[in-house]
Amino acid sequence: MRTPIIAGNWKMNKTISEAEALVKEMLDGLTAIQSVEKVLCPPFIDLDRVASLIQGTNISLGAQNMHWEEKGAFTGEISPLMLKDICQYVILGHSERRTYFGETDEIVNRKVKAALSHGLTPIICVGETEAQYDAGETESVVRRQVEGVLAGLSAEQVAGLVIAYEPIWAIGTGKAATAEQAQKVIGGVVRATIAQLYSQATADQVRIQYGGSTNSKNIKEIMSQPDVDGALVGGASLRPAEFVAMVRITAELYQ
Ligand code: PEP
C-alpha cells in the first residue's frame, strides 16, 4: 500500500509575507487530513518561513530545484547541503527547468544522486511535449527519461523515490490528461520501465504522481486510477481552499 502524496509547486510565486499568508490559510485544512502526505514546495527565499509555520505538523517541505555539488563557485545556486536540514523533498527535472534552463536527463540524474546522498527525497519529473504526444512518441520519450534519470541507482534508492509524470501539454494549460491517459503512462510506461530495470517489487514501491492542470474537479477521477499515487500541483496549489479540497478528496478515496 503506497501512501498518496500531493505536492504543491508554487513555482516563482509568493514573497515571504505572501507565503506566510498562504500557509496560514491552508494550515488547519491540511493538518486535519492524515491519510495523504502533503508537501509544500515554495521558492527558496520562502523556505525558512514556511518551515517555521509547518514545524511540528504533518506537512512536509520541498524545494523546487537544487545543484548537485555541495558547495563552491556556482553563483546563484543552492546545494543539497543547504537544503537537507530544512527540506524533506526536492523537485528535480521539472519541465520548466528542462525547457528554460537546459536541464537534461544526465543533469537530473546527477541531482537525484546528490539529493539521495544527503537524505532528500527527489520528486523527479518526466513527460512528453505536445509535439511528441502528437507524433505518438509518449511511450518512447517517457521510457528514455525514466532510464536516464535513474541511471546508476540501486533498487533500494529507486523504491523510495517519487516520480511525477507531467505531460508538458497539460502543465498550466487547463487541459489535463484524462484519467485513462495518466494511468496508461504511469502504469504502462513509468512503473513498467522500473519493473524491467529493477523488479516488479521495486516498481510497486515507487510513488508516481500525475501533474498537469489538476484541480478539485478532476482529482477524484485521476486519483482513482490504480497506478496514480498522487499529484504534483502547480496553479491550484496557490489557491488554499482548492488545494485543501484536492487533498481532502484524495483522502476520501483512501479511507
Ligand atoms: C506543475 O507545474 O508541475 C504543474 C503541474 O502545474 P499546473 O498544475 O498548473 O498544470
PDB file of C-alpha atoms and ligand atoms in Angstrom:
ATOM      1  CA  MET A   1       0.000   0.000   0.000  1.00  0.00           C
ATOM      2  CA  ARG A   2       1.585   3.276  -1.150  1.00  0.00           C
ATOM      3  CA  THR A   3       0.780   6.424   0.838  1.00  0.00           C
ATOM      4  CA  PRO A   4      -0.678   9.034  -1.533  1.00  0.00           C
ATOM      5  CA  ILE A   5       1.343  12.217  -1.860  1.00  0.00           C
ATOM      6  CA  ILE A   6       0.104  15.603  -3.050  1.00  0.00           C
ATOM      7  CA  ALA A   7       2.759  18.264  -3.573  1.00  0.00           C
ATOM      8  CA  GLY A   8       2.169  21.932  -4.304  1.00  0.00           C
ATOM      9  CA  ASN A   9       4.714  23.516  -6.628  1.00  0.00           C
ATOM     10  CA  TRP A  10       4.405  27.257  -6.091  1.00  0.00           C
ATOM     11  CA  LYS A  11       6.935  27.962  -8.866  1.00  0.00           C
ATOM     12  CA  MET A  12       8.224  31.581  -8.871  1.00  0.00           C
ATOM     13  CA  ASN A  13       5.300  32.945  -6.862  1.00  0.00           C
ATOM     14  CA  LYS A  14       4.896  34.453  -3.378  1.00  0.00           C
ATOM     15  CA  THR A  15       7.047  36.874  -1.451  1.00  0.00           C
ATOM     16  CA  ILE A  16       7.882  35.879   2.112  1.00  0.00           C
ATOM     17  CA  SER A  17       4.864  37.677   3.548  1.00  0.00           C
ATOM     18  CA  GLU A  18       2.586  36.288   0.852  1.00  0.00           C
ATOM     19  CA  ALA A  19       3.921  32.796   1.535  1.00  0.00           C
ATOM     20  CA  GLU A  20       3.152  33.226   5.205  1.00  0.00           C
ATOM     21  CA  ALA A  21      -0.413  34.294   4.433  1.00  0.00           C
ATOM     22  CA  LEU A  22      -0.908  31.371   2.051  1.00  0.00           C
ATOM     23  CA  VAL A  23       0.331  28.793   4.549  1.00  0.00           C
ATOM     24  CA  LYS A  24      -1.839  30.229   7.311  1.00  0.00           C
ATOM     25  CA  GLU A  25      -4.895  29.851   5.102  1.00  0.00           C
ATOM     26  CA  MET A  26      -4.147  26.193   4.386  1.00  0.00           C
ATOM     27  CA  LEU A  27      -2.687  25.036   7.668  1.00  0.00           C
ATOM     28  CA  ASP A  28      -5.770  23.845   9.548  1.00  0.00           C
ATOM     29  CA  GLY A  29      -7.320  22.229   6.492  1.00  0.00           C
ATOM     30  CA  LEU A  30      -4.186  20.343   5.557  1.00  0.00           C
ATOM     31  CA  THR A  31      -3.132  19.224   9.020  1.00  0.00           C
ATOM     32  CA  ALA A  32      -6.593  17.769   9.673  1.00  0.00           C
ATOM     33  CA  ILE A  33      -6.003  15.198   6.913  1.00  0.00           C
ATOM     34  CA  GLN A  34      -3.871  12.244   7.970  1.00  0.00           C
ATOM     35  CA  SER A  35      -4.016   9.671   5.198  1.00  0.00           C
ATOM     36  CA  VAL A  36      -2.417  11.792   2.458  1.00  0.00           C
ATOM     37  CA  GLU A  37       1.126  13.103   2.587  1.00  0.00           C
ATOM     38  CA  LYS A  38       1.202  16.843   1.870  1.00  0.00           C
ATOM     39  CA  VAL A  39       4.275  18.660   0.582  1.00  0.00           C
ATOM     40  CA  LEU A  40       4.641  22.398   0.056  1.00  0.00           C
ATOM     41  CA  CYS A  41       7.330  23.496  -2.420  1.00  0.00           C
ATOM     42  CA  PRO A  42       7.767  27.274  -2.187  1.00  0.00           C
ATOM     43  CA  PRO A  43      10.600  29.312  -3.741  1.00  0.00           C
ATOM     44  CA  PHE A  44      13.963  29.109  -1.911  1.00  0.00           C
ATOM     45  CA  ILE A  45      13.530  32.521  -0.306  1.00  0.00           C
ATOM     46  CA  ASP A  46      10.311  31.372   1.417  1.00  0.00           C
ATOM     47  CA  LEU A  47      11.574  28.025   2.715  1.00  0.00           C
ATOM     48  CA  ASP A  48      12.712  29.200   6.124  1.00  0.00           C
ATOM     49  CA  ARG A  49       9.454  30.994   6.912  1.00  0.00           C
ATOM     50  CA  VAL A  50       7.299  28.139   5.658  1.00  0.00           C
ATOM     51  CA  ALA A  51       9.392  25.656   7.644  1.00  0.00           C
ATOM     52  CA  SER A  52       8.694  27.600  10.843  1.00  0.00           C
ATOM     53  CA  LEU A  53       4.982  27.733  10.120  1.00  0.00           C
ATOM     54  CA  ILE A  54       4.629  23.993   9.473  1.00  0.00           C
ATOM     55  CA  GLN A  55       7.057  22.834  12.145  1.00  0.00           C
ATOM     56  CA  GLY A  56       5.550  20.042  14.244  1.00  0.00           C
ATOM     57  CA  THR A  57       2.707  19.430  11.782  1.00  0.00           C
ATOM     58  CA  ASN A  58       2.186  16.554   9.353  1.00  0.00           C
ATOM     59  CA  ILE A  59       3.092  18.761   6.353  1.00  0.00           C
ATOM     60  CA  SER A  60       6.427  18.283   4.589  1.00  0.00           C
ATOM     61  CA  LEU A  61       8.600  20.839   2.838  1.00  0.00           C
ATOM     62  CA  GLY A  62      10.214  20.614  -0.584  1.00  0.00           C
ATOM     63  CA  ALA A  63      12.481  22.776  -2.727  1.00  0.00           C
ATOM     64  CA  GLN A  64      11.888  23.260  -6.450  1.00  0.00           C
ATOM     65  CA  ASN A  65      15.423  22.671  -7.671  1.00  0.00           C
ATOM     66  CA  MET A  66      18.958  22.096  -6.443  1.00  0.00           C
ATOM     67  CA  HIS A  67      22.538  21.964  -7.684  1.00  0.00           C
ATOM     68  CA  TRP A  68      24.355  18.636  -7.445  1.00  0.00           C
ATOM     69  CA  GLU A  69      27.511  19.997  -5.771  1.00  0.00           C
ATOM     70  CA  GLU A  70      27.694  20.570  -2.034  1.00  0.00           C
ATOM     71  CA  LYS A  71      29.381  23.977  -2.248  1.00  0.00           C
ATOM     72  CA  GLY A  72      31.658  26.101  -4.368  1.00  0.00           C
ATOM     73  CA  ALA A  73      31.771  28.631  -7.182  1.00  0.00           C
ATOM     74  CA  PHE A  74      28.263  28.181  -8.589  1.00  0.00           C
ATOM     75  CA  THR A  75      26.803  31.665  -8.332  1.00  0.00           C
ATOM     76  CA  GLY A  76      23.081  31.706  -7.759  1.00  0.00           C
ATOM     77  CA  GLU A  77      22.767  28.022  -6.957  1.00  0.00           C
ATOM     78  CA  ILE A  78      21.554  26.184  -3.840  1.00  0.00           C
ATOM     79  CA  SER A  79      23.117  22.915  -2.701  1.00  0.00           C
ATOM     80  CA  PRO A  80      21.767  19.718  -1.147  1.00  0.00           C
ATOM     81  CA  LEU A  81      23.821  20.501   1.941  1.00  0.00           C
ATOM     82  CA  MET A  82      21.876  23.742   2.348  1.00  0.00           C
ATOM     83  CA  LEU A  83      18.520  22.068   1.844  1.00  0.00           C
ATOM     84  CA  LYS A  84      18.893  18.903   3.833  1.00  0.00           C
ATOM     85  CA  ASP A  85      18.291  20.440   7.247  1.00  0.00           C
ATOM     86  CA  ILE A  86      15.160  22.269   6.207  1.00  0.00           C
ATOM     87  CA  CYS A  87      13.519  20.157   3.448  1.00  0.00           C
ATOM     88  CA  GLN A  88      12.479  16.557   3.086  1.00  0.00           C
ATOM     89  CA  TYR A  89      11.801  16.720  -0.666  1.00  0.00           C
ATOM     90  CA  VAL A  90      13.210  18.384  -3.757  1.00  0.00           C
ATOM     91  CA  ILE A  91      11.555  18.626  -7.176  1.00  0.00           C
ATOM     92  CA  LEU A  92      14.095  17.713  -9.856  1.00  0.00           C
ATOM     93  CA  GLY A  93      13.850  17.905 -13.638  1.00  0.00           C
ATOM     94  CA  HIS A  94      10.630  19.903 -13.809  1.00  0.00           C
ATOM     95  CA  SER A  95       9.792  20.585 -17.447  1.00  0.00           C
ATOM     96  CA  GLU A  96      10.305  24.311 -16.875  1.00  0.00           C
ATOM     97  CA  ARG A  97      13.866  23.558 -15.723  1.00  0.00           C
ATOM     98  CA  ARG A  98      14.376  21.362 -18.766  1.00  0.00           C
ATOM     99  CA  THR A  99      12.865  23.875 -21.211  1.00  0.00           C
ATOM    100  CA  TYR A 100      14.188  27.210 -19.904  1.00  0.00           C
ATOM    101  CA  PHE A 101      17.402  26.151 -18.175  1.00  0.00           C
ATOM    102  CA  GLY A 102      18.632  23.352 -20.382  1.00  0.00           C
ATOM    103  CA  GLU A 103      18.409  20.519 -17.870  1.00  0.00           C
ATOM    104  CA  THR A 104      18.964  17.116 -19.447  1.00  0.00           C
ATOM    105  CA  ASP A 105      18.309  13.647 -18.073  1.00  0.00           C
ATOM    106  CA  GLU A 106      22.026  13.435 -17.288  1.00  0.00           C
ATOM    107  CA  ILE A 107      21.911  16.608 -15.200  1.00  0.00           C
ATOM    108  CA  VAL A 108      18.740  15.463 -13.465  1.00  0.00           C
ATOM    109  CA  ASN A 109      20.408  12.116 -12.730  1.00  0.00           C
ATOM    110  CA  ARG A 110      23.354  13.876 -11.079  1.00  0.00           C
ATOM    111  CA  LYS A 111      20.961  15.923  -8.970  1.00  0.00           C
ATOM    112  CA  VAL A 112      18.960  12.835  -7.998  1.00  0.00           C
ATOM    113  CA  LYS A 113      22.122  11.107  -6.778  1.00  0.00           C
ATOM    114  CA  ALA A 114      23.201  14.194  -4.829  1.00  0.00           C
ATOM    115  CA  ALA A 115      19.765  14.567  -3.228  1.00  0.00           C
ATOM    116  CA  LEU A 116      19.705  10.923  -2.178  1.00  0.00           C
ATOM    117  CA  SER A 117      23.185  11.070  -0.743  1.00  0.00           C
ATOM    118  CA  HIS A 118      22.021  13.899   1.526  1.00  0.00           C
ATOM    119  CA  GLY A 119      18.814  12.211   2.630  1.00  0.00           C
ATOM    120  CA  LEU A 120      16.487  14.309   0.478  1.00  0.00           C
ATOM    121  CA  THR A 121      13.694  12.553  -1.418  1.00  0.00           C
ATOM    122  CA  PRO A 122      13.582  13.651  -5.051  1.00  0.00           C
ATOM    123  CA  ILE A 123      10.297  14.244  -6.834  1.00  0.00           C
ATOM    124  CA  ILE A 124      11.544  13.549 -10.357  1.00  0.00           C
ATOM    125  CA  CYS A 125       9.543  14.979 -13.261  1.00  0.00           C
ATOM    126  CA  VAL A 126       9.191  13.317 -16.650  1.00  0.00           C
ATOM    127  CA  GLY A 127       6.787  13.947 -19.513  1.00  0.00           C
ATOM    128  CA  GLU A 128       6.463  14.484 -23.222  1.00  0.00           C
ATOM    129  CA  THR A 129       5.911  17.681 -25.215  1.00  0.00           C
ATOM    130  CA  GLU A 130       2.759  18.253 -27.226  1.00  0.00           C
ATOM    131  CA  ALA A 131       4.647  17.579 -30.483  1.00  0.00           C
ATOM    132  CA  GLN A 132       5.935  14.274 -29.095  1.00  0.00           C
ATOM    133  CA  TYR A 133       2.436  13.377 -27.950  1.00  0.00           C
ATOM    134  CA  ASP A 134       1.012  14.198 -31.387  1.00  0.00           C
ATOM    135  CA  ALA A 135       3.723  12.101 -33.027  1.00  0.00           C
ATOM    136  CA  GLY A 136       2.821   9.097 -30.850  1.00  0.00           C
ATOM    137  CA  GLU A 137       6.183   9.242 -29.086  1.00  0.00           C
ATOM    138  CA  THR A 138       4.935   9.455 -25.497  1.00  0.00           C
ATOM    139  CA  GLU A 139       5.978   5.945 -24.559  1.00  0.00           C
ATOM    140  CA  SER A 140       9.479   6.090 -26.020  1.00  0.00           C
ATOM    141  CA  VAL A 141      10.165   9.588 -24.649  1.00  0.00           C
ATOM    142  CA  VAL A 142       8.990   8.811 -21.122  1.00  0.00           C
ATOM    143  CA  ARG A 143      10.790   5.453 -21.072  1.00  0.00           C
ATOM    144  CA  ARG A 144      14.024   7.136 -22.157  1.00  0.00           C
ATOM    145  CA  GLN A 145      13.637   9.819 -19.477  1.00  0.00           C
ATOM    146  CA  VAL A 146      12.971   7.251 -16.751  1.00  0.00           C
ATOM    147  CA  GLU A 147      16.030   5.224 -17.794  1.00  0.00           C
ATOM    148  CA  GLY A 148      18.157   8.380 -17.915  1.00  0.00           C
ATOM    149  CA  VAL A 149      17.208   9.878 -14.578  1.00  0.00           C
ATOM    150  CA  LEU A 150      17.525   6.556 -12.735  1.00  0.00           C
ATOM    151  CA  ALA A 151      20.889   5.524 -14.224  1.00  0.00           C
ATOM    152  CA  GLY A 152      23.214   4.042 -11.618  1.00  0.00           C
ATOM    153  CA  LEU A 153      20.692   3.987  -8.765  1.00  0.00           C
ATOM    154  CA  SER A 154      20.187   0.918  -6.595  1.00  0.00           C
ATOM    155  CA  ALA A 155      16.810  -0.787  -6.276  1.00  0.00           C
ATOM    156  CA  GLU A 156      16.624   0.406  -2.689  1.00  0.00           C
ATOM    157  CA  GLN A 157      17.166   4.014  -3.751  1.00  0.00           C
ATOM    158  CA  VAL A 158      14.600   3.756  -6.528  1.00  0.00           C
ATOM    159  CA  ALA A 159      11.961   2.251  -4.235  1.00  0.00           C
ATOM    160  CA  GLY A 160      11.937   5.423  -2.114  1.00  0.00           C
ATOM    161  CA  LEU A 161      11.585   7.893  -4.975  1.00  0.00           C
ATOM    162  CA  VAL A 162       8.623   9.944  -6.043  1.00  0.00           C
ATOM    163  CA  ILE A 163       8.237  10.330  -9.803  1.00  0.00           C
ATOM    164  CA  ALA A 164       5.831  12.839 -11.353  1.00  0.00           C
ATOM    165  CA  TYR A 165       4.513  12.141 -14.832  1.00  0.00           C
ATOM    166  CA  GLU A 166       3.721  15.575 -16.214  1.00  0.00           C
ATOM    167  CA  PRO A 167       2.789  15.786 -19.884  1.00  0.00           C
ATOM    168  CA  ILE A 168       4.101  19.217 -20.852  1.00  0.00           C
ATOM    169  CA  TRP A 169       0.989  19.953 -22.908  1.00  0.00           C
ATOM    170  CA  ALA A 170      -1.059  19.658 -19.717  1.00  0.00           C
ATOM    171  CA  ILE A 171       1.022  21.930 -17.469  1.00  0.00           C
ATOM    172  CA  GLY A 172      -0.669  25.245 -16.799  1.00  0.00           C
ATOM    173  CA  THR A 173      -2.898  24.862 -19.843  1.00  0.00           C
ATOM    174  CA  GLY A 174      -6.173  23.852 -18.209  1.00  0.00           C
ATOM    175  CA  LYS A 175      -6.037  20.792 -20.468  1.00  0.00           C
ATOM    176  CA  ALA A 176      -5.359  17.903 -18.078  1.00  0.00           C
ATOM    177  CA  ALA A 177      -4.685  14.419 -19.358  1.00  0.00           C
ATOM    178  CA  THR A 178      -7.661  12.127 -18.936  1.00  0.00           C
ATOM    179  CA  ALA A 179      -7.505   9.701 -16.042  1.00  0.00           C
ATOM    180  CA  GLU A 180      -7.063   6.894 -18.588  1.00  0.00           C
ATOM    181  CA  GLN A 181      -4.156   8.680 -20.286  1.00  0.00           C
ATOM    182  CA  ALA A 182      -2.486   9.252 -16.923  1.00  0.00           C
ATOM    183  CA  GLN A 183      -2.923   5.601 -15.910  1.00  0.00           C
ATOM    184  CA  LYS A 184      -1.672   4.362 -19.279  1.00  0.00           C
ATOM    185  CA  VAL A 185       1.635   6.208 -18.976  1.00  0.00           C
ATOM    186  CA  ILE A 186       2.099   5.938 -15.217  1.00  0.00           C
ATOM    187  CA  GLY A 187       1.306   2.229 -15.050  1.00  0.00           C
ATOM    188  CA  GLY A 188       2.202   1.140 -18.555  1.00  0.00           C
ATOM    189  CA  VAL A 189       5.391   3.139 -19.034  1.00  0.00           C
ATOM    190  CA  VAL A 190       6.850   4.602 -15.817  1.00  0.00           C
ATOM    191  CA  ARG A 191       6.112   1.717 -13.450  1.00  0.00           C
ATOM    192  CA  ALA A 192       6.613  -0.878 -16.180  1.00  0.00           C
ATOM    193  CA  THR A 193      10.048   0.549 -17.059  1.00  0.00           C
ATOM    194  CA  ILE A 194      11.108   0.428 -13.417  1.00  0.00           C
ATOM    195  CA  ALA A 195       9.890  -3.174 -13.212  1.00  0.00           C
ATOM    196  CA  GLN A 196      12.010  -4.040 -16.253  1.00  0.00           C
ATOM    197  CA  LEU A 197      15.083  -2.200 -14.962  1.00  0.00           C
ATOM    198  CA  TYR A 198      14.796  -3.458 -11.374  1.00  0.00           C
ATOM    199  CA  SER A 199      11.920  -5.734 -10.344  1.00  0.00           C
ATOM    200  CA  GLN A 200       8.156  -5.656 -10.003  1.00  0.00           C
ATOM    201  CA  ALA A 201       8.594  -5.469  -6.220  1.00  0.00           C
ATOM    202  CA  THR A 202      10.723  -2.332  -6.580  1.00  0.00           C
ATOM    203  CA  ALA A 203       8.315  -0.785  -9.074  1.00  0.00           C
ATOM    204  CA  ASP A 204       5.408  -1.460  -6.740  1.00  0.00           C
ATOM    205  CA  GLN A 205       7.017   0.649  -4.028  1.00  0.00           C
ATOM    206  CA  VAL A 206       7.686   3.778  -6.091  1.00  0.00           C
ATOM    207  CA  ARG A 207       5.114   6.523  -5.695  1.00  0.00           C
ATOM    208  CA  ILE A 208       4.151   8.028  -9.025  1.00  0.00           C
ATOM    209  CA  GLN A 209       2.233  11.276  -9.288  1.00  0.00           C
ATOM    210  CA  TYR A 210       0.350  12.820 -12.147  1.00  0.00           C
ATOM    211  CA  GLY A 211       0.848  16.541 -12.818  1.00  0.00           C
ATOM    212  CA  GLY A 212      -0.797  18.898 -15.288  1.00  0.00           C
ATOM    213  CA  SER A 213      -3.843  21.115 -14.708  1.00  0.00           C
ATOM    214  CA  THR A 214      -5.176  19.145 -11.758  1.00  0.00           C
ATOM    215  CA  ASN A 215      -7.897  20.730  -9.658  1.00  0.00           C
ATOM    216  CA  SER A 216     -10.663  19.770  -7.250  1.00  0.00           C
ATOM    217  CA  LYS A 217     -12.895  18.774 -10.162  1.00  0.00           C
ATOM    218  CA  ASN A 218     -10.620  16.265 -11.880  1.00  0.00           C
ATOM    219  CA  ILE A 219      -8.536  14.962  -8.959  1.00  0.00           C
ATOM    220  CA  LYS A 220     -11.003  12.246  -7.932  1.00  0.00           C
ATOM    221  CA  GLU A 221     -11.007  10.511 -11.291  1.00  0.00           C
ATOM    222  CA  ILE A 222      -7.251  10.821 -11.727  1.00  0.00           C
ATOM    223  CA  MET A 223      -6.522   9.575  -8.214  1.00  0.00           C
ATOM    224  CA  SER A 224      -8.891   6.640  -8.686  1.00  0.00           C
ATOM    225  CA  GLN A 225      -6.503   5.055 -11.176  1.00  0.00           C
ATOM    226  CA  PRO A 226      -4.615   2.107  -9.703  1.00  0.00           C
ATOM    227  CA  ASP A 227      -1.101   3.330 -10.500  1.00  0.00           C
ATOM    228  CA  VAL A 228      -1.613   7.019  -9.686  1.00  0.00           C
ATOM    229  CA  ASP A 229      -0.299   7.706  -6.185  1.00  0.00           C
ATOM    230  CA  GLY A 230      -0.656  11.446  -6.012  1.00  0.00           C
ATOM    231  CA  ALA A 231      -0.399  14.747  -7.816  1.00  0.00           C
ATOM    232  CA  LEU A 232       2.158  17.457  -8.395  1.00  0.00           C
ATOM    233  CA  VAL A 233       0.003  20.562  -8.399  1.00  0.00           C
ATOM    234  CA  GLY A 234       1.007  23.925  -9.854  1.00  0.00           C
ATOM    235  CA  GLY A 235      -1.608  26.670 -10.215  1.00  0.00           C
ATOM    236  CA  ALA A 236      -4.184  25.117  -7.892  1.00  0.00           C
ATOM    237  CA  SER A 237      -1.640  24.896  -5.056  1.00  0.00           C
ATOM    238  CA  LEU A 238      -1.689  28.704  -4.840  1.00  0.00           C
ATOM    239  CA  ARG A 239      -5.426  28.675  -4.083  1.00  0.00           C
ATOM    240  CA  PRO A 240      -5.702  27.475  -0.487  1.00  0.00           C
ATOM    241  CA  ALA A 241      -9.312  26.254  -0.494  1.00  0.00           C
ATOM    242  CA  GLU A 242      -8.733  24.475  -3.784  1.00  0.00           C
ATOM    243  CA  PHE A 243      -5.534  22.774  -2.635  1.00  0.00           C
ATOM    244  CA  VAL A 244      -7.091  21.654   0.651  1.00  0.00           C
ATOM    245  CA  ALA A 245     -10.100  20.328  -1.270  1.00  0.00           C
ATOM    246  CA  MET A 246      -7.817  18.292  -3.539  1.00  0.00           C
ATOM    247  CA  VAL A 247      -6.088  16.717  -0.561  1.00  0.00           C
ATOM    248  CA  ARG A 248      -9.428  16.030   1.143  1.00  0.00           C
ATOM    249  CA  ILE A 249     -10.934  14.412  -1.969  1.00  0.00           C
ATOM    250  CA  THR A 250      -7.849  12.209  -2.269  1.00  0.00           C
ATOM    251  CA  ALA A 251      -8.056  11.233   1.402  1.00  0.00           C
ATOM    252  CA  GLU A 252     -11.689  10.184   0.940  1.00  0.00           C
ATOM    253  CA  LEU A 253     -10.599   7.723  -1.751  1.00  0.00           C
ATOM    254  CA  TYR A 254      -8.090   6.147   0.605  1.00  0.00           C
ATOM    255  CA  GLN A 255     -10.392   5.599   3.592  1.00  0.00           C
TER     256      GLN A 255
HETATM  257  C1  PEP B   1       3.449  21.835 -12.467  1.00  0.00           C
HETATM  258  O1  PEP B   1       3.993  22.888 -12.669  1.00  0.00           O
HETATM  259  O2  PEP B   1       4.110  20.890 -12.020  1.00  0.00           O
HETATM  260  C2  PEP B   1       2.025  21.710 -12.761  1.00  0.00           C
HETATM  261  C3  PEP B   1       1.501  20.517 -12.799  1.00  0.00           C
HETATM  262  O3  PEP B   1       1.334  22.874 -12.985  1.00  0.00           O
HETATM  263  P1  PEP B   1      -0.262  23.018 -13.172  1.00  0.00           P
HETATM  264  O4  PEP B   1      -0.921  22.219 -12.081  1.00  0.00           O
HETATM  265  O5  PEP B   1      -0.526  24.488 -13.034  1.00  0.00           O
HETATM  266  O6  PEP B   1      -0.611  22.490 -14.523  1.00  0.00           O
END
